[in-house]
Amino acid sequence: MAHIINLIVWDGINEHSVCIARVRNAVKYVKNSPARLQRFKDLVQKLNINCKLSLSLDVPTRWNSTYLMLETALKYQRVFGGFNLPDGDNVPPNELPPNADDWKMVGRLVVFLEGFYLITRRISGSLYVTSNKGFFEIASVCDMLKKWEKNPEKEFKNMAISMKTKYNKYWGDVKKMNMMIYMAVVLDPHSKLTVLELTLTDLYDKEKGEELASNVKIFAYSLFDEYRAMYSYPQSGPINNDQHQDQEDVRLGETMNYVQSLKERAKRLKGSGGNMRSEFERYLNEVLGEDEEGLDALTWWRLNAHRYPIVSRMARDILAIPLSLCCIGIAFSAGVDISIHLGVL
């Protein structure tokens, strides 16, 4: 997932190579000389710029470093404007000092890249559950690109269109996604099927969104049946064979009175297959209390596992799946093929 976001962002960054190169050259010019760096710091104080960040030069193969370089340089825009940067007819266009249009473009680019930067950091986390957030991160990327496609500035509109093309290549056909991406959402007590269906409807049209949500629901119940078969007691298993059902009814009639037979049959329906099926339905239909809204998914399941013994086992297995197995640095790298490092769902 981090790898796909990486590819999408690079398609966008390449649309703004000139303004990025000019800022990079300006930062390099200042940092390459201790004397120039000191003059730069003196000018920062003279202009009363309240920023303690140091200028950073990016690694061209890691777009996060490019984002951080642009973000920091933007804070010192007035300083660069008053600094004597190389200029003239002999200077290549990409190495000219950034002009007002360049800075304006960089400002918009920083806003644009910030969303992808935060998403990549979130999905690369290792100290919290990520699988239940994966689908929403995919949806948020789509939402960002849709908004920027409507941008009145041609440069950013073209950039969003280019990135959306790459997005569609990997995530455009939601039917091809691994169902576990959706199951992690369903097993998040704050989301479940309702939020999933709303998100699918936002991503696509209402008809397609409802169809996909229905497919997820069918898969979810099917998966629940598998877990029920693995973890329920043999006597509590589902009774689907009509002949076996009839034989059981006869046995009950022979050994107990009619009323007791009815009670046992009702208990079997509610306490075995019917109840085990309703366990998942109860989970899906239960509304969180106010005191539960602030609980993370794992804490909620720790407190409620005894109420949903089978569904909690599903949650234990599926929520444990990380979106990414790579370190945060590799997640941003375009210099190597990082797909082998990723645990992409």
PDB file of C-alpha atoms in Angstrom, residues 18-308:
ATOM      1  CA  VAL A  18      11.030  23.085 -12.396  1.00  0.00           C
ATOM      2  CA  CYS A  19       9.874  24.875  -9.232  1.00  0.00           C
ATOM      3  CA  ILE A  20      11.134  21.995  -7.074  1.00  0.00           C
ATOM      4  CA  ALA A  21      14.535  22.097  -8.776  1.00  0.00           C
ATOM      5  CA  ARG A  22      14.806  25.859  -8.201  1.00  0.00           C
ATOM      6  CA  VAL A  23      14.086  25.563  -4.497  1.00  0.00           C
ATOM      7  CA  ARG A  24      16.472  22.613  -4.228  1.00  0.00           C
ATOM      8  CA  ASN A  25      19.239  24.601  -5.920  1.00  0.00           C
ATOM      9  CA  ALA A  26      18.639  27.592  -3.626  1.00  0.00           C
ATOM     10  CA  VAL A  27      18.835  25.399  -0.514  1.00  0.00           C
ATOM     11  CA  LYS A  28      21.971  23.686  -1.814  1.00  0.00           C
ATOM     12  CA  TYR A  29      23.622  27.029  -2.564  1.00  0.00           C
ATOM     13  CA  VAL A  30      23.061  28.239   1.004  1.00  0.00           C
ATOM     14  CA  LYS A  31      24.073  24.995   2.730  1.00  0.00           C
ATOM     15  CA  ASN A  32      27.234  24.423   0.673  1.00  0.00           C
ATOM     16  CA  SER A  33      29.037  27.320   2.320  1.00  0.00           C
ATOM     17  CA  PRO A  34      29.325  27.945   6.083  1.00  0.00           C
ATOM     18  CA  ALA A  35      29.658  31.670   5.403  1.00  0.00           C
ATOM     19  CA  ARG A  36      26.510  31.766   3.279  1.00  0.00           C
ATOM     20  CA  LEU A  37      24.643  29.682   5.858  1.00  0.00           C
ATOM     21  CA  GLN A  38      25.624  32.159   8.586  1.00  0.00           C
ATOM     22  CA  ARG A  39      24.472  35.107   6.441  1.00  0.00           C
ATOM     23  CA  PHE A  40      21.208  33.247   5.917  1.00  0.00           C
ATOM     24  CA  LYS A  41      20.731  32.843   9.688  1.00  0.00           C
ATOM     25  CA  ASP A  42      21.548  36.509  10.277  1.00  0.00           C
ATOM     26  CA  LEU A  43      18.931  37.491   7.727  1.00  0.00           C
ATOM     27  CA  VAL A  44      16.389  35.230   9.457  1.00  0.00           C
ATOM     28  CA  GLN A  45      16.907  37.153  12.697  1.00  0.00           C
ATOM     29  CA  LYS A  46      16.840  40.511  10.927  1.00  0.00           C
ATOM     30  CA  LEU A  47      13.480  39.695   9.337  1.00  0.00           C
ATOM     31  CA  ASN A  48      12.109  38.448  12.705  1.00  0.00           C
ATOM     32  CA  ILE A  49      11.112  35.069  11.285  1.00  0.00           C
ATOM     33  CA  ASN A  50      10.020  32.873  14.165  1.00  0.00           C
ATOM     34  CA  CYS A  51      11.151  29.505  12.875  1.00  0.00           C
ATOM     35  CA  LYS A  52      13.812  27.225  14.338  1.00  0.00           C
ATOM     36  CA  LEU A  53      13.834  24.619  11.568  1.00  0.00           C
ATOM     37  CA  SER A  54      17.080  24.025   9.730  1.00  0.00           C
ATOM     38  CA  LEU A  55      17.211  23.981   5.955  1.00  0.00           C
ATOM     39  CA  SER A  56      17.146  20.417   4.675  1.00  0.00           C
ATOM     40  CA  LEU A  57      18.264  19.172   1.292  1.00  0.00           C
ATOM     41  CA  ASP A  58      16.196  16.365  -0.142  1.00  0.00           C
ATOM     42  CA  VAL A  59      17.216  12.960  -1.395  1.00  0.00           C
ATOM     43  CA  PRO A  60      15.750  12.963  -4.930  1.00  0.00           C
ATOM     44  CA  THR A  61      14.666   9.311  -4.655  1.00  0.00           C
ATOM     45  CA  ARG A  62      12.592   9.921  -1.513  1.00  0.00           C
ATOM     46  CA  TRP A  63       9.631  12.193  -2.009  1.00  0.00           C
ATOM     47  CA  ASN A  64       9.065  12.652   1.719  1.00  0.00           C
ATOM     48  CA  SER A  65      12.435  14.399   1.954  1.00  0.00           C
ATOM     49  CA  THR A  66      11.385  16.590  -0.987  1.00  0.00           C
ATOM     50  CA  TYR A  67       8.166  17.464   0.825  1.00  0.00           C
ATOM     51  CA  LEU A  68      10.056  18.325   4.031  1.00  0.00           C
ATOM     52  CA  MET A  69      12.577  20.407   2.092  1.00  0.00           C
ATOM     53  CA  LEU A  70       9.820  22.418   0.405  1.00  0.00           C
ATOM     54  CA  GLU A  71       7.866  22.823   3.638  1.00  0.00           C
ATOM     55  CA  THR A  72      10.886  24.233   5.476  1.00  0.00           C
ATOM     56  CA  ALA A  73      12.069  26.408   2.586  1.00  0.00           C
ATOM     57  CA  LEU A  74       8.587  27.915   2.301  1.00  0.00           C
ATOM     58  CA  LYS A  75       8.874  29.254   5.848  1.00  0.00           C
ATOM     59  CA  TYR A  76      12.006  31.121   4.780  1.00  0.00           C
ATOM     60  CA  GLN A  77      10.608  32.474   1.527  1.00  0.00           C
ATOM     61  CA  ARG A  78      11.331  36.115   2.467  1.00  0.00           C
ATOM     62  CA  VAL A  79      14.898  35.210   3.427  1.00  0.00           C
ATOM     63  CA  PHE A  80      15.568  33.599   0.073  1.00  0.00           C
ATOM     64  CA  GLY A  81      14.056  36.675  -1.571  1.00  0.00           C
ATOM     65  CA  GLY A  82      16.622  38.895   0.157  1.00  0.00           C
ATOM     66  CA  PHE A  83      19.541  36.530  -0.403  1.00  0.00           C
ATOM     67  CA  ASN A  84      21.954  36.953  -3.269  1.00  0.00           C
ATOM     68  CA  LEU A  85      21.296  33.760  -5.230  1.00  0.00           C
ATOM     69  CA  PRO A  86      22.999  33.018  -8.563  1.00  0.00           C
ATOM     70  CA  ASP A  87      21.109  34.667 -11.414  1.00  0.00           C
ATOM     71  CA  GLY A  88      21.658  35.776 -14.986  1.00  0.00           C
ATOM     72  CA  ASP A  89      21.559  34.531 -18.546  1.00  0.00           C
ATOM     73  CA  ASN A  90      24.288  31.964 -17.894  1.00  0.00           C
ATOM     74  CA  VAL A  91      22.280  30.179 -15.206  1.00  0.00           C
ATOM     75  CA  PRO A  92      20.198  27.195 -16.447  1.00  0.00           C
ATOM     76  CA  PRO A  93      16.417  27.716 -16.062  1.00  0.00           C
ATOM     77  CA  ASN A  94      16.113  24.983 -13.415  1.00  0.00           C
ATOM     78  CA  GLU A  95      18.794  26.684 -11.282  1.00  0.00           C
ATOM     79  CA  LEU A  96      17.378  30.210 -11.310  1.00  0.00           C
ATOM     80  CA  PRO A  97      16.206  31.656  -7.963  1.00  0.00           C
ATOM     81  CA  PRO A  98      12.578  30.783  -7.200  1.00  0.00           C
ATOM     82  CA  ASN A  99      10.273  33.585  -8.302  1.00  0.00           C
ATOM     83  CA  ALA A 100       6.863  34.544  -6.911  1.00  0.00           C
ATOM     84  CA  ASP A 101       5.065  32.040  -9.144  1.00  0.00           C
ATOM     85  CA  ASP A 102       7.451  29.280  -8.054  1.00  0.00           C
ATOM     86  CA  TRP A 103       6.805  29.978  -4.385  1.00  0.00           C
ATOM     87  CA  LYS A 104       3.071  30.043  -4.967  1.00  0.00           C
ATOM     88  CA  MET A 105       3.300  26.687  -6.694  1.00  0.00           C
ATOM     89  CA  VAL A 106       5.471  25.286  -3.899  1.00  0.00           C
ATOM     90  CA  GLY A 107       2.949  26.458  -1.311  1.00  0.00           C
ATOM     91  CA  ARG A 108       0.134  24.597  -3.016  1.00  0.00           C
ATOM     92  CA  LEU A 109       2.343  21.553  -3.551  1.00  0.00           C
ATOM     93  CA  VAL A 110       3.206  21.400   0.153  1.00  0.00           C
ATOM     94  CA  VAL A 111      -0.503  21.416   1.051  1.00  0.00           C
ATOM     95  CA  PHE A 112      -1.133  18.701  -1.508  1.00  0.00           C
ATOM     96  CA  LEU A 113       1.742  16.442  -0.450  1.00  0.00           C
ATOM     97  CA  GLU A 114       1.036  16.785   3.257  1.00  0.00           C
ATOM     98  CA  GLY A 115      -1.994  14.512   2.987  1.00  0.00           C
ATOM     99  CA  PHE A 116      -0.002  11.739   1.321  1.00  0.00           C
ATOM    100  CA  TYR A 117       2.861  12.215   3.776  1.00  0.00           C
ATOM    101  CA  LEU A 118       0.551  11.730   6.764  1.00  0.00           C
ATOM    102  CA  ILE A 119      -1.185   8.745   5.158  1.00  0.00           C
ATOM    103  CA  THR A 120       2.127   6.999   4.515  1.00  0.00           C
ATOM    104  CA  ARG A 121       3.223   7.554   8.098  1.00  0.00           C
ATOM    105  CA  ARG A 122      -0.073   6.216   9.434  1.00  0.00           C
ATOM    106  CA  ILE A 123      -0.069   3.009   7.396  1.00  0.00           C
ATOM    107  CA  SER A 124       3.596   2.381   8.273  1.00  0.00           C
ATOM    108  CA  GLY A 125       2.912   2.515  12.005  1.00  0.00           C
ATOM    109  CA  SER A 126       3.962  -0.422  14.170  1.00  0.00           C
ATOM    110  CA  LEU A 127       2.683   0.542  17.625  1.00  0.00           C
ATOM    111  CA  TYR A 128      -1.003   0.517  16.771  1.00  0.00           C
ATOM    112  CA  VAL A 129      -3.504  -1.416  14.655  1.00  0.00           C
ATOM    113  CA  THR A 130      -3.468  -0.390  10.989  1.00  0.00           C
ATOM    114  CA  SER A 131      -5.570  -2.974   9.137  1.00  0.00           C
ATOM    115  CA  ASN A 132      -8.899  -1.385  10.120  1.00  0.00           C
ATOM    116  CA  LYS A 133      -7.744   1.959   8.667  1.00  0.00           C
ATOM    117  CA  GLY A 134      -6.486   0.678   5.311  1.00  0.00           C
ATOM    118  CA  PHE A 135      -9.703   1.005   3.346  1.00  0.00           C
ATOM    119  CA  PHE A 136     -10.345   4.500   4.692  1.00  0.00           C
ATOM    120  CA  GLU A 137      -6.830   5.579   3.699  1.00  0.00           C
ATOM    121  CA  ILE A 138      -7.491   4.326   0.165  1.00  0.00           C
ATOM    122  CA  ALA A 139     -10.783   6.220   0.156  1.00  0.00           C
ATOM    123  CA  SER A 140      -9.143   9.394   1.457  1.00  0.00           C
ATOM    124  CA  VAL A 141      -6.584   9.298  -1.368  1.00  0.00           C
ATOM    125  CA  CYS A 142      -9.435   9.049  -3.864  1.00  0.00           C
ATOM    126  CA  ASP A 143     -11.265  11.916  -2.156  1.00  0.00           C
ATOM    127  CA  MET A 144      -8.186  14.149  -2.255  1.00  0.00           C
ATOM    128  CA  LEU A 145      -7.589  13.465  -5.923  1.00  0.00           C
ATOM    129  CA  LYS A 146     -11.236  14.132  -6.811  1.00  0.00           C
ATOM    130  CA  LYS A 147     -11.087  17.525  -5.102  1.00  0.00           C
ATOM    131  CA  TRP A 148      -7.814  18.496  -6.757  1.00  0.00           C
ATOM    132  CA  GLU A 149      -9.136  17.422 -10.162  1.00  0.00           C
ATOM    133  CA  LYS A 150     -11.591  20.319  -9.810  1.00  0.00           C
ATOM    134  CA  ASN A 151      -8.822  22.789  -8.968  1.00  0.00           C
ATOM    135  CA  PRO A 152      -9.006  25.933 -11.149  1.00  0.00           C
ATOM    136  CA  GLU A 153      -5.209  25.971 -11.523  1.00  0.00           C
ATOM    137  CA  LYS A 154      -4.332  23.970 -14.609  1.00  0.00           C
ATOM    138  CA  GLU A 155      -1.023  22.696 -13.231  1.00  0.00           C
ATOM    139  CA  PHE A 156      -2.585  21.112 -10.161  1.00  0.00           C
ATOM    140  CA  LYS A 157      -5.560  19.835 -12.088  1.00  0.00           C
ATOM    141  CA  ASN A 158      -3.236  18.046 -14.519  1.00  0.00           C
ATOM    142  CA  MET A 159      -1.200  16.702 -11.619  1.00  0.00           C
ATOM    143  CA  ALA A 160      -4.319  15.261  -9.948  1.00  0.00           C
ATOM    144  CA  ILE A 161      -5.469  13.696 -13.219  1.00  0.00           C
ATOM    145  CA  SER A 162      -2.073  12.070 -13.693  1.00  0.00           C
ATOM    146  CA  MET A 163      -2.112  10.725 -10.139  1.00  0.00           C
ATOM    147  CA  LYS A 164      -5.703   9.518 -10.466  1.00  0.00           C
ATOM    148  CA  THR A 165      -4.680   7.454 -13.498  1.00  0.00           C
ATOM    149  CA  LYS A 166      -2.070   5.700 -11.385  1.00  0.00           C
ATOM    150  CA  TYR A 167      -4.583   5.303  -8.540  1.00  0.00           C
ATOM    151  CA  ASN A 168      -7.109   3.644 -10.861  1.00  0.00           C
ATOM    152  CA  LYS A 169      -4.473   1.212 -12.076  1.00  0.00           C
ATOM    153  CA  TYR A 170      -4.134  -0.262  -8.587  1.00  0.00           C
ATOM    154  CA  TRP A 171      -7.307   0.636  -6.689  1.00  0.00           C
ATOM    155  CA  GLY A 172      -9.797   1.610  -9.371  1.00  0.00           C
ATOM    156  CA  ASP A 173     -11.500  -1.776  -9.496  1.00  0.00           C
ATOM    157  CA  VAL A 174     -12.554  -2.326  -5.919  1.00  0.00           C
ATOM    158  CA  LYS A 175     -13.844  -5.813  -6.785  1.00  0.00           C
ATOM    159  CA  LYS A 176     -10.249  -6.976  -7.212  1.00  0.00           C
ATOM    160  CA  MET A 177      -9.246  -5.959  -3.696  1.00  0.00           C
ATOM    161  CA  ASN A 178      -8.557  -8.529  -1.038  1.00  0.00           C
ATOM    162  CA  MET A 179     -11.731  -8.946   1.022  1.00  0.00           C
ATOM    163  CA  MET A 180      -9.705  -8.767   4.233  1.00  0.00           C
ATOM    164  CA  ILE A 181      -9.346  -5.015   3.659  1.00  0.00           C
ATOM    165  CA  TYR A 182     -13.117  -4.750   4.067  1.00  0.00           C
ATOM    166  CA  MET A 183     -13.337  -7.321   6.856  1.00  0.00           C
ATOM    167  CA  ALA A 184     -10.955  -5.267   8.987  1.00  0.00           C
ATOM    168  CA  VAL A 185     -13.408  -2.366   8.675  1.00  0.00           C
ATOM    169  CA  VAL A 186     -16.366  -4.584   9.573  1.00  0.00           C
ATOM    170  CA  LEU A 187     -14.539  -5.842  12.660  1.00  0.00           C
ATOM    171  CA  ASP A 188     -13.811  -2.319  13.858  1.00  0.00           C
ATOM    172  CA  PRO A 189     -16.681  -1.642  16.304  1.00  0.00           C
ATOM    173  CA  HIS A 190     -16.664   2.031  15.292  1.00  0.00           C
ATOM    174  CA  SER A 191     -17.299   1.238  11.617  1.00  0.00           C
ATOM    175  CA  LYS A 192     -18.940  -2.105  10.844  1.00  0.00           C
ATOM    176  CA  LEU A 193     -20.977  -2.609   7.663  1.00  0.00           C
ATOM    177  CA  THR A 194     -22.855   0.696   7.839  1.00  0.00           C
ATOM    178  CA  VAL A 195     -19.778   2.909   7.589  1.00  0.00           C
ATOM    179  CA  LEU A 196     -18.265   0.618   4.973  1.00  0.00           C
ATOM    180  CA  GLU A 197     -21.364   0.929   2.778  1.00  0.00           C
ATOM    181  CA  LEU A 198     -21.383   4.730   3.126  1.00  0.00           C
ATOM    182  CA  THR A 199     -17.737   4.885   2.109  1.00  0.00           C
ATOM    183  CA  LEU A 200     -18.265   2.620  -0.901  1.00  0.00           C
ATOM    184  CA  THR A 201     -21.224   4.777  -1.951  1.00  0.00           C
ATOM    185  CA  ASP A 202     -19.038   7.892  -1.739  1.00  0.00           C
ATOM    186  CA  LEU A 203     -16.307   6.266  -3.794  1.00  0.00           C
ATOM    187  CA  TYR A 204     -18.698   4.971  -6.424  1.00  0.00           C
ATOM    188  CA  ASP A 205     -22.352   5.520  -7.239  1.00  0.00           C
ATOM    189  CA  LYS A 206     -25.109   4.397  -4.886  1.00  0.00           C
ATOM    190  CA  GLU A 207     -26.045   1.299  -6.867  1.00  0.00           C
ATOM    191  CA  LYS A 208     -22.490   0.017  -7.177  1.00  0.00           C
ATOM    192  CA  GLY A 209     -21.675   0.894  -3.575  1.00  0.00           C
ATOM    193  CA  GLU A 210     -24.668  -1.051  -2.262  1.00  0.00           C
ATOM    194  CA  GLU A 211     -23.803  -4.000  -4.489  1.00  0.00           C
ATOM    195  CA  LEU A 212     -20.238  -4.110  -3.200  1.00  0.00           C
ATOM    196  CA  ALA A 213     -21.425  -3.758   0.399  1.00  0.00           C
ATOM    197  CA  SER A 214     -23.788  -6.692  -0.173  1.00  0.00           C
ATOM    198  CA  ASN A 215     -20.906  -8.809  -1.493  1.00  0.00           C
ATOM    199  CA  VAL A 216     -18.846  -7.928   1.564  1.00  0.00           C
ATOM    200  CA  LYS A 217     -21.727  -8.898   3.848  1.00  0.00           C
ATOM    201  CA  ILE A 218     -22.076 -12.288   2.129  1.00  0.00           C
ATOM    202  CA  PHE A 219     -18.331 -12.861   2.483  1.00  0.00           C
ATOM    203  CA  ALA A 220     -18.410 -11.780   6.139  1.00  0.00           C
ATOM    204  CA  TYR A 221     -21.120 -14.281   7.033  1.00  0.00           C
ATOM    205  CA  SER A 222     -19.306 -16.978   5.098  1.00  0.00           C
ATOM    206  CA  LEU A 223     -16.125 -16.268   7.039  1.00  0.00           C
ATOM    207  CA  PHE A 224     -18.070 -16.286  10.287  1.00  0.00           C
ATOM    208  CA  ASP A 225     -19.434 -19.747   9.401  1.00  0.00           C
ATOM    209  CA  GLU A 226     -15.865 -20.994   8.940  1.00  0.00           C
ATOM    210  CA  TYR A 227     -14.851 -19.663  12.344  1.00  0.00           C
ATOM    211  CA  ARG A 228     -17.986 -21.085  13.906  1.00  0.00           C
ATOM    212  CA  ALA A 229     -17.110 -24.514  12.527  1.00  0.00           C
ATOM    213  CA  MET A 230     -13.585 -24.244  13.938  1.00  0.00           C
ATOM    214  CA  TYR A 231     -14.282 -22.859  17.387  1.00  0.00           C
ATOM    215  CA  SER A 232     -17.805 -23.821  18.457  1.00  0.00           C
ATOM    216  CA  TYR A 233     -18.468 -26.989  20.451  1.00  0.00           C
ATOM    217  CA  PRO A 234     -19.637 -29.972  18.354  1.00  0.00           C
ATOM    218  CA  GLN A 235     -23.004 -30.012  20.088  1.00  0.00           C
ATOM    219  CA  SER A 236     -23.419 -26.307  19.320  1.00  0.00           C
ATOM    220  CA  GLY A 237     -22.700 -26.632  15.631  1.00  0.00           C
ATOM    221  CA  PRO A 238     -25.258 -25.716  12.956  1.00  0.00           C
ATOM    222  CA  ILE A 239     -27.845 -28.362  12.098  1.00  0.00           C
ATOM    223  CA  ASN A 240     -28.528 -28.101   8.401  1.00  0.00           C
ATOM    224  CA  ASN A 241     -29.450 -31.679   7.538  1.00  0.00           C
ATOM    225  CA  ASP A 242     -33.239 -32.076   7.475  1.00  0.00           C
ATOM    226  CA  GLN A 243     -33.030 -35.831   7.961  1.00  0.00           C
ATOM    227  CA  HIS A 244     -30.815 -35.438  10.987  1.00  0.00           C
ATOM    228  CA  GLN A 245     -33.208 -32.812  12.314  1.00  0.00           C
ATOM    229  CA  ASP A 246     -36.167 -35.202  12.013  1.00  0.00           C
ATOM    230  CA  GLN A 247     -34.251 -37.997  13.698  1.00  0.00           C
ATOM    231  CA  GLU A 248     -33.306 -35.676  16.561  1.00  0.00           C
ATOM    232  CA  ASP A 249     -36.929 -34.618  16.977  1.00  0.00           C
ATOM    233  CA  VAL A 250     -38.013 -38.258  17.210  1.00  0.00           C
ATOM    234  CA  ARG A 251     -35.344 -38.975  19.808  1.00  0.00           C
ATOM    235  CA  LEU A 252     -36.491 -36.039  21.891  1.00  0.00           C
ATOM    236  CA  GLY A 253     -40.101 -37.167  21.625  1.00  0.00           C
ATOM    237  CA  GLU A 254     -39.203 -40.635  22.829  1.00  0.00           C
ATOM    238  CA  THR A 255     -37.235 -39.559  25.853  1.00  0.00           C
ATOM    239  CA  MET A 256     -39.098 -36.463  27.032  1.00  0.00           C
ATOM    240  CA  ASN A 257     -42.594 -35.154  27.193  1.00  0.00           C
ATOM    241  CA  TYR A 258     -43.862 -32.938  24.412  1.00  0.00           C
ATOM    242  CA  VAL A 259     -43.378 -29.629  26.241  1.00  0.00           C
ATOM    243  CA  GLN A 260     -39.826 -30.495  27.179  1.00  0.00           C
ATOM    244  CA  SER A 261     -39.228 -31.507  23.577  1.00  0.00           C
ATOM    245  CA  LEU A 262     -40.358 -28.089  22.400  1.00  0.00           C
ATOM    246  CA  LYS A 263     -38.072 -26.400  24.905  1.00  0.00           C
ATOM    247  CA  GLU A 264     -35.092 -28.419  23.758  1.00  0.00           C
ATOM    248  CA  ARG A 265     -35.814 -27.713  20.107  1.00  0.00           C
ATOM    249  CA  ALA A 266     -36.128 -23.995  20.830  1.00  0.00           C
ATOM    250  CA  LYS A 267     -32.923 -24.041  22.861  1.00  0.00           C
ATOM    251  CA  ARG A 268     -31.142 -25.808  20.013  1.00  0.00           C
ATOM    252  CA  LEU A 269     -32.266 -23.197  17.501  1.00  0.00           C
ATOM    253  CA  LYS A 270     -31.373 -20.262  19.744  1.00  0.00           C
ATOM    254  CA  GLY A 271     -28.392 -21.778  21.461  1.00  0.00           C
ATOM    255  CA  SER A 272     -26.594 -23.455  18.588  1.00  0.00           C
ATOM    256  CA  GLY A 273     -26.745 -22.572  14.918  1.00  0.00           C
ATOM    257  CA  GLY A 274     -29.319 -19.820  15.348  1.00  0.00           C
ATOM    258  CA  ASN A 275     -27.516 -18.186  18.237  1.00  0.00           C
ATOM    259  CA  MET A 276     -24.092 -18.528  16.675  1.00  0.00           C
ATOM    260  CA  ARG A 277     -25.387 -16.889  13.547  1.00  0.00           C
ATOM    261  CA  SER A 278     -27.085 -14.178  15.600  1.00  0.00           C
ATOM    262  CA  GLU A 279     -23.833 -13.510  17.467  1.00  0.00           C
ATOM    263  CA  PHE A 280     -22.472 -11.859  14.342  1.00  0.00           C
ATOM    264  CA  GLU A 281     -25.766 -10.106  13.701  1.00  0.00           C
ATOM    265  CA  ARG A 282     -25.869  -8.819  17.266  1.00  0.00           C
ATOM    266  CA  TYR A 283     -22.374  -7.443  16.859  1.00  0.00           C
ATOM    267  CA  LEU A 284     -23.263  -5.696  13.594  1.00  0.00           C
ATOM    268  CA  ASN A 285     -26.446  -4.178  14.999  1.00  0.00           C
ATOM    269  CA  GLU A 286     -25.153  -3.117  18.394  1.00  0.00           C
ATOM    270  CA  VAL A 287     -24.731   0.643  18.863  1.00  0.00           C
ATOM    271  CA  LEU A 288     -21.701   1.820  20.817  1.00  0.00           C
ATOM    272  CA  GLY A 289     -22.371   3.590  24.091  1.00  0.00           C
ATOM    273  CA  GLU A 290     -21.020   7.052  24.775  1.00  0.00           C
ATOM    274  CA  ASP A 291     -18.361   5.622  27.068  1.00  0.00           C
ATOM    275  CA  GLU A 292     -17.189   3.312  24.257  1.00  0.00           C
ATOM    276  CA  GLU A 293     -16.753   5.922  21.540  1.00  0.00           C
ATOM    277  CA  GLY A 294     -13.253   6.813  22.684  1.00  0.00           C
ATOM    278  CA  LEU A 295     -12.009   3.229  22.911  1.00  0.00           C
ATOM    279  CA  ASP A 296      -9.679   1.913  20.235  1.00  0.00           C
ATOM    280  CA  ALA A 297     -10.664  -1.306  18.468  1.00  0.00           C
ATOM    281  CA  LEU A 298      -8.399  -3.612  20.481  1.00  0.00           C
ATOM    282  CA  THR A 299      -9.497  -2.213  23.824  1.00  0.00           C
ATOM    283  CA  TRP A 300     -13.139  -2.608  22.832  1.00  0.00           C
ATOM    284  CA  TRP A 301     -12.599  -6.237  21.854  1.00  0.00           C
ATOM    285  CA  ARG A 302     -10.678  -6.952  25.039  1.00  0.00           C
ATOM    286  CA  LEU A 303     -13.680  -5.740  27.056  1.00  0.00           C
ATOM    287  CA  ASN A 304     -16.321  -7.430  24.896  1.00  0.00           C
ATOM    288  CA  ALA A 305     -14.716 -10.669  23.708  1.00  0.00           C
ATOM    289  CA  HIS A 306     -16.744 -12.705  26.216  1.00  0.00           C
ATOM    290  CA  ARG A 307     -19.959 -11.459  24.599  1.00  0.00           C
ATOM    291  CA  TYR A 308     -18.858 -12.407  21.081  1.00  0.00           C
TER     292      TYR A 308
END
